[in-house]
Short mmCIF file of C-alpha atoms in Angstrom, two decimals:
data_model
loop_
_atom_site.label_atom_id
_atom_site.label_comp_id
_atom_site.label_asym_id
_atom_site.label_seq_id
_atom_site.Cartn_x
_atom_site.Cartn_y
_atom_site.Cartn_z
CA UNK A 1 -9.97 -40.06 39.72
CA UNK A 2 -9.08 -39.83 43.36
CA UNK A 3 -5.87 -42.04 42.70
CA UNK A 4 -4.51 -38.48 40.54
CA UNK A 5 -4.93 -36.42 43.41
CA UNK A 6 -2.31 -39.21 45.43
CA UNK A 7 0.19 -38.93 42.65
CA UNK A 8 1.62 -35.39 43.74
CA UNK A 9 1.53 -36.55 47.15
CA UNK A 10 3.66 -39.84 46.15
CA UNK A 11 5.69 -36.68 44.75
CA UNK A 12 6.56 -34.77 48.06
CA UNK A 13 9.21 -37.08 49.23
CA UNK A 14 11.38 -36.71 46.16
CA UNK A 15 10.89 -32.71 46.37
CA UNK A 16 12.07 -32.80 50.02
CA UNK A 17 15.15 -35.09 49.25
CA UNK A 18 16.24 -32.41 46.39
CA UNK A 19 15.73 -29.99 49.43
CA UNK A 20 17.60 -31.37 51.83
CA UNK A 21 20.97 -31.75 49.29
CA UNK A 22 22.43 -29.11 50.33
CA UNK A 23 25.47 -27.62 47.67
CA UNK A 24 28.25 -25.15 48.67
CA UNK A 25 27.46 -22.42 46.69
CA UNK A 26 25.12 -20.03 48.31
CA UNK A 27 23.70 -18.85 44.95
CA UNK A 28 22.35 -22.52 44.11
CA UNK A 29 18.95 -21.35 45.38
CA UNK A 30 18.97 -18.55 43.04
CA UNK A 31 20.25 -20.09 40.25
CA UNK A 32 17.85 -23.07 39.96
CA UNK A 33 15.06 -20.68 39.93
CA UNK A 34 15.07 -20.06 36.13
CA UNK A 35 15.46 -23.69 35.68
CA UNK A 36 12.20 -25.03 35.87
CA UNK A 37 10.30 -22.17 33.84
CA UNK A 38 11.27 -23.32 30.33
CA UNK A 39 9.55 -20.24 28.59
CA UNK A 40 12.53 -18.41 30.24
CA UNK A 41 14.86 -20.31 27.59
CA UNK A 42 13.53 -19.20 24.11
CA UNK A 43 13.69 -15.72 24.26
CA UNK A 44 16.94 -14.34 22.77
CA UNK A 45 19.96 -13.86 24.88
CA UNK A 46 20.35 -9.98 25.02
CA UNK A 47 16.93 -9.38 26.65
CA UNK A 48 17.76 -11.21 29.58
CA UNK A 49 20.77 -9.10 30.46
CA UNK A 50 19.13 -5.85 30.11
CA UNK A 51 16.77 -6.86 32.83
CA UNK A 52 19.35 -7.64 35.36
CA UNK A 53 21.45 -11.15 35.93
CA UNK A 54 21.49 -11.92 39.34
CA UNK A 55 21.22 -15.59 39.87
CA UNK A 56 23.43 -16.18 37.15
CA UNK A 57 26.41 -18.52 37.69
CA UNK A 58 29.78 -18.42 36.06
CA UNK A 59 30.46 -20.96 33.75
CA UNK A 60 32.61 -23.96 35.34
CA UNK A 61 35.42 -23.85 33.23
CA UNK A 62 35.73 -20.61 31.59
CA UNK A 63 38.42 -19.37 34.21
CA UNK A 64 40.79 -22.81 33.49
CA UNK A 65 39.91 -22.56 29.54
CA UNK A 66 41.52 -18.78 29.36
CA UNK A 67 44.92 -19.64 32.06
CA UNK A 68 45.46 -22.81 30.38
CA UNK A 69 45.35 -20.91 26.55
CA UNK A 70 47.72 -18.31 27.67
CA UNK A 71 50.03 -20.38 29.52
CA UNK A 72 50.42 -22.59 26.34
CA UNK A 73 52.49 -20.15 24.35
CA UNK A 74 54.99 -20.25 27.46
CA UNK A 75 55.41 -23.53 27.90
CA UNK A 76 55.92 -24.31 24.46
CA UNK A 77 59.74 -24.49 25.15
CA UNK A 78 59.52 -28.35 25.42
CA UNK A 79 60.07 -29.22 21.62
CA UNK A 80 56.42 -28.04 21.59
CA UNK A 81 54.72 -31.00 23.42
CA UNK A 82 53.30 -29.02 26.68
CA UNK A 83 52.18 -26.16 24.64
CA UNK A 84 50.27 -28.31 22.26
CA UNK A 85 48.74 -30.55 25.31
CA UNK A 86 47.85 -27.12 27.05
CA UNK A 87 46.74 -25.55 24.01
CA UNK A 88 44.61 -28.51 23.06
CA UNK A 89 42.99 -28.68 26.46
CA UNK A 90 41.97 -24.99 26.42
CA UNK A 91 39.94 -25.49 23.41
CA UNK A 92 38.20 -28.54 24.46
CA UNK A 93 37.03 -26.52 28.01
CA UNK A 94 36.27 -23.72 26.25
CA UNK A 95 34.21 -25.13 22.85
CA UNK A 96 32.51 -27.29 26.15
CA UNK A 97 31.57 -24.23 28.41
CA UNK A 98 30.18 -22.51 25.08
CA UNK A 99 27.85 -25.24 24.24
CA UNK A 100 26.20 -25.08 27.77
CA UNK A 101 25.97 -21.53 27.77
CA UNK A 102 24.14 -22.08 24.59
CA UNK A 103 22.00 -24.33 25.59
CA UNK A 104 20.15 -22.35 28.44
CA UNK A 105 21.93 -19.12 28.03
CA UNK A 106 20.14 -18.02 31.43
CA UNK A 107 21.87 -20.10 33.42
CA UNK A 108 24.80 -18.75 33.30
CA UNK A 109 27.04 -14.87 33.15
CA UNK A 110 27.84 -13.22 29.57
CA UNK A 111 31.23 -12.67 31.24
CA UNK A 112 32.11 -16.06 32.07
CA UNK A 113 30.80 -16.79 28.34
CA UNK A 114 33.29 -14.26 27.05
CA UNK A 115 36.16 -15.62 29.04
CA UNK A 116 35.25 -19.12 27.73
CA UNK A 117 34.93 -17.97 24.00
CA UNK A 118 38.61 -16.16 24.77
CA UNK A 119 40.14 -19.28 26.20
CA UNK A 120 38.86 -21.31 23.23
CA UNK A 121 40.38 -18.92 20.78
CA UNK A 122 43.86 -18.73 22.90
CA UNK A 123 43.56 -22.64 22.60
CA UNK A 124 43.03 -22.70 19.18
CA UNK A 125 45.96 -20.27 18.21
CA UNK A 126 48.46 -22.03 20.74
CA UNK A 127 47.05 -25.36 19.31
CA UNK A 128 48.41 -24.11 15.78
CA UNK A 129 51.13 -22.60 16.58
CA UNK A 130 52.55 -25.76 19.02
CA UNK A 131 51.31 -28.12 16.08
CA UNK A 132 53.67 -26.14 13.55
CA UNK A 133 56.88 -26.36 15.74
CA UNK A 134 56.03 -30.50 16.63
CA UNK A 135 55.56 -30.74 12.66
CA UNK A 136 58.96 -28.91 12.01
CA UNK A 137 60.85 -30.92 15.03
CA UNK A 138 59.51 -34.14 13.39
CA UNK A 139 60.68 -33.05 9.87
CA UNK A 140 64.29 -32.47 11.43
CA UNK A 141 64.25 -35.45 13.24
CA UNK A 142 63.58 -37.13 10.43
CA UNK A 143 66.28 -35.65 8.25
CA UNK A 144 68.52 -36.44 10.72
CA UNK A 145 67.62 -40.11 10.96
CA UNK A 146 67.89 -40.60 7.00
CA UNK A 147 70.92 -38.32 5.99
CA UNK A 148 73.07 -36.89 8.57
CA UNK A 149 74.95 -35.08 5.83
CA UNK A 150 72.07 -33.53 4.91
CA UNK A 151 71.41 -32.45 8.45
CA UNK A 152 75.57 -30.92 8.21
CA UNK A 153 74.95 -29.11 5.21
CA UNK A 154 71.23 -27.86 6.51
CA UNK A 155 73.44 -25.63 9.71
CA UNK A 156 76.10 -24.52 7.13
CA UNK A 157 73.42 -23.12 5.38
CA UNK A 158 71.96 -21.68 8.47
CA UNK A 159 75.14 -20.25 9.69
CA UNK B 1 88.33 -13.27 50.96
CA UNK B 2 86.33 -12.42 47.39
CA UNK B 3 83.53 -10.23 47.95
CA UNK B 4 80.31 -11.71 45.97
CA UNK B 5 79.87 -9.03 43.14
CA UNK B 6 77.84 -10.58 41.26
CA UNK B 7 74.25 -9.88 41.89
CA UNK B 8 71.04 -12.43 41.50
CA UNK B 9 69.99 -11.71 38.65
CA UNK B 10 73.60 -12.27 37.33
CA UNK B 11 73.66 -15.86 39.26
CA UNK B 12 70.11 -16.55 37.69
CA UNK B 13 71.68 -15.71 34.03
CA UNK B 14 74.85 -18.14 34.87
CA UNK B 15 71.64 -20.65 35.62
CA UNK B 16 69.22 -21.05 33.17
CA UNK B 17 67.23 -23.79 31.75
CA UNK B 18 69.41 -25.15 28.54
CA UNK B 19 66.83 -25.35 25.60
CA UNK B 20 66.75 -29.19 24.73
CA UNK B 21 66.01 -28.80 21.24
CA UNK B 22 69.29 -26.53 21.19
CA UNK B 23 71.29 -29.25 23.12
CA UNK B 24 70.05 -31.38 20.16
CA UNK B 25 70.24 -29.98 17.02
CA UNK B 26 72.49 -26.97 17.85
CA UNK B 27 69.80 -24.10 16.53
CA UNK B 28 67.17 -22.05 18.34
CA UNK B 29 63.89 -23.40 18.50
CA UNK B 30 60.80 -20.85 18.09
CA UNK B 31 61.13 -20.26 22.23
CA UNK B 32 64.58 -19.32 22.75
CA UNK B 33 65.72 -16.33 23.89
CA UNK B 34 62.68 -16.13 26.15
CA UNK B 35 64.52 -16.53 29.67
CA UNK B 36 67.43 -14.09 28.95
CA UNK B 37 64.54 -11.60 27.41
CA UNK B 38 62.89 -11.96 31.17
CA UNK B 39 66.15 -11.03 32.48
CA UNK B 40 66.72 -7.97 30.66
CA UNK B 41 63.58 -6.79 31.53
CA UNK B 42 63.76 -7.57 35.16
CA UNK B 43 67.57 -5.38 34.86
CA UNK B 44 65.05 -2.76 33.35
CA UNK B 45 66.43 -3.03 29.82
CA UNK B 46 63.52 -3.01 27.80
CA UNK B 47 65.35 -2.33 24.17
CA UNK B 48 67.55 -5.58 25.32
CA UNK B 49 64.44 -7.99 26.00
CA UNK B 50 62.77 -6.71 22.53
CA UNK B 51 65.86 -7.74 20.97
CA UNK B 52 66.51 -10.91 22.52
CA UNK B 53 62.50 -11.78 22.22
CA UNK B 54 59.81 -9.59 20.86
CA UNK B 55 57.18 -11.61 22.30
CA UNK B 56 58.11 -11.17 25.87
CA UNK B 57 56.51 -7.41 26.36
CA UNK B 58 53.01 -8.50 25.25
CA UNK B 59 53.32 -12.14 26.52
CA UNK B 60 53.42 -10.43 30.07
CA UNK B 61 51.20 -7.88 29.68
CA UNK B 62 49.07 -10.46 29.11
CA UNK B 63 49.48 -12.59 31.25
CA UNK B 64 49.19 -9.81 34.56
CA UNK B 65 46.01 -8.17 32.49
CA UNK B 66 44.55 -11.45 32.34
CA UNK B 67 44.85 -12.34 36.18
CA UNK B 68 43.61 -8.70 36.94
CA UNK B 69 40.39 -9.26 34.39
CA UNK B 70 39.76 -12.46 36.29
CA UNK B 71 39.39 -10.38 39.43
CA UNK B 72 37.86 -7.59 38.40
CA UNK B 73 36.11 -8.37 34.76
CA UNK B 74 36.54 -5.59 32.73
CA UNK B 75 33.74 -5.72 30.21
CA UNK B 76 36.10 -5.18 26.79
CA UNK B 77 38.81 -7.58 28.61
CA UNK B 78 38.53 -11.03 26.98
CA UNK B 79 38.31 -8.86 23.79
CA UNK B 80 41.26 -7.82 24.36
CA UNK B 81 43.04 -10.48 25.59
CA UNK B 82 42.29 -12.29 22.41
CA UNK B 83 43.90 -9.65 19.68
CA UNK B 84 46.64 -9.09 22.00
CA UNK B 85 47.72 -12.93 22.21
CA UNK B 86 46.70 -14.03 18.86
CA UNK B 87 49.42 -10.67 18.46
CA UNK B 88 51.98 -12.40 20.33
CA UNK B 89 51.72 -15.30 18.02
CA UNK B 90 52.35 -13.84 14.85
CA UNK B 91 55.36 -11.78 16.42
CA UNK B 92 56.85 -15.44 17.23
CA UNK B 93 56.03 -16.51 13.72
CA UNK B 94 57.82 -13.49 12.41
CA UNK B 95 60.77 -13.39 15.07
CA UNK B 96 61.66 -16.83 13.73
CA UNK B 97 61.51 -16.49 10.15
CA UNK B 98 63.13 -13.00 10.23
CA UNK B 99 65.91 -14.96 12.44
CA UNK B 100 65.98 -17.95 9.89
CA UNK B 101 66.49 -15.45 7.07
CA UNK B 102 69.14 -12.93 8.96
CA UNK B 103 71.19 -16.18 9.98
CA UNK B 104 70.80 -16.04 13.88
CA UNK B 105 69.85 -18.90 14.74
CA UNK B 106 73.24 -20.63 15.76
#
């Protein structure tokens, strides 16, 4: 029974290495307080922010999810291709930054969770948009390649 | 000695990016017009840019309200951010098929 009581000691070194880690971000220390209660994780969401959300961290990707969705409609000028890649990466980063808020959602800032939920959206609509002009290039291209006179009479109808 | 009347903005317009799908296939693709649009508004013609591309008015007022909401973080902001650009996509959808049906786009 003694040999129990040694276990915890056999456990100090480990806690002191975590210590000693030190990260950049001065609100580490606050933010891995809620971590090791897990009680703190079932109750819903909107109780937690009533009661004050200091500690809280903003999601990593949230900010690059929501530039990268709106800069995808610009940049679709390139027969589509950027605006699809952009569009495409916003909605991965964003779908990913919503599934960890959801997983502990008192980890991390209902703003940030917004934001993300925006840039996934933005990627989503780009993505759709981007997809629809790469499907109609590839239709012309493809007329074009079978039947140029096709292709002639296509702008004389366009004119 | 010819005195340089033209002004940057006119040098700029003499200097844009050719469209590569236009070079191509010799009609707009869903983005053109967006440059010269930028233009006229920059010359403070803002009945000019809505005519060369609708989009362009809410494209940047989203883009400069999304930089300020990531400084400041209005609560409503990413609310709005996402009618206003889901917005600017269905005024490009429309922009093109009203130009494919009015014969514009050559």
């Amino acid at each position: 029974m003694s040999e129990e009581q040694e276990t915890p000691q056999e456990n100090k070194p480990i806690d002191l290495s975590k210590d000693k880690n030190p990260e950049p971000a001065p609100f580490q220390p606050l933010g891995n307080g809620p971590v090791t209660p897990p009680p703190f994780q079932q109750p819903p969401p909107f109780g937690q922010f009533g009661g004050g959300g200091f500690g809280q961290q903003n999601l990593p990707n949230s900010t690059a999810s929501l530039v990268l969705g709106i800069l995808a409609i610009p940049a679709c000028c390139f027969y589509g291709i950027f605006g699809l890649i952009f569009g495409v990466i916003a909605w991965v980063l964003g779908a990913g930054d919503m599934k960890k808020y959801q997983l502990n959602p008192s980890l991390y800032t209902e703003s940030s969770y917004k934001n993300a939920k925006a840039g996934k959206i933005c990627g989503m609509i780009a993505t759709i948009l981007s997809a629809l002009m790469v499907v109609m290039f590839i239709l012309i291209i493809v007329g074009v390649v079978a039947n140029p006179n096709m292709f002639e009479n296509f702008l004389r109808d366009l004119r | 000695m010819a005195q340089p009347q033209h002004s940057f903005l006119d040098w700029i317009g003499e200097h844009l990016f050719n469209c590569p799908f236009k070079a191509h296939f010799g009609f707009d693709c869903p983005g053109c017009g967006l440059q010269r649009s930028v233009l006229a508004l920059f010359r403070g013609d803002l009945i000019a840019s809505f005519k060369f591309y609708p989009a362009t008015i809410p494209l940047i007022f989203v883009v400069v309200f999304t930089i300020v909401h990531l400084k400041v973080d209005f609560k409503f902001g990413a609310q709005l951010i996402k009618i206003v650009f889901a917005g600017v996509a269905v005024i490009i959808l429309i922009n093109y098929i009203y130009k494919i049906y009015t014969h514009q786009l050559i």
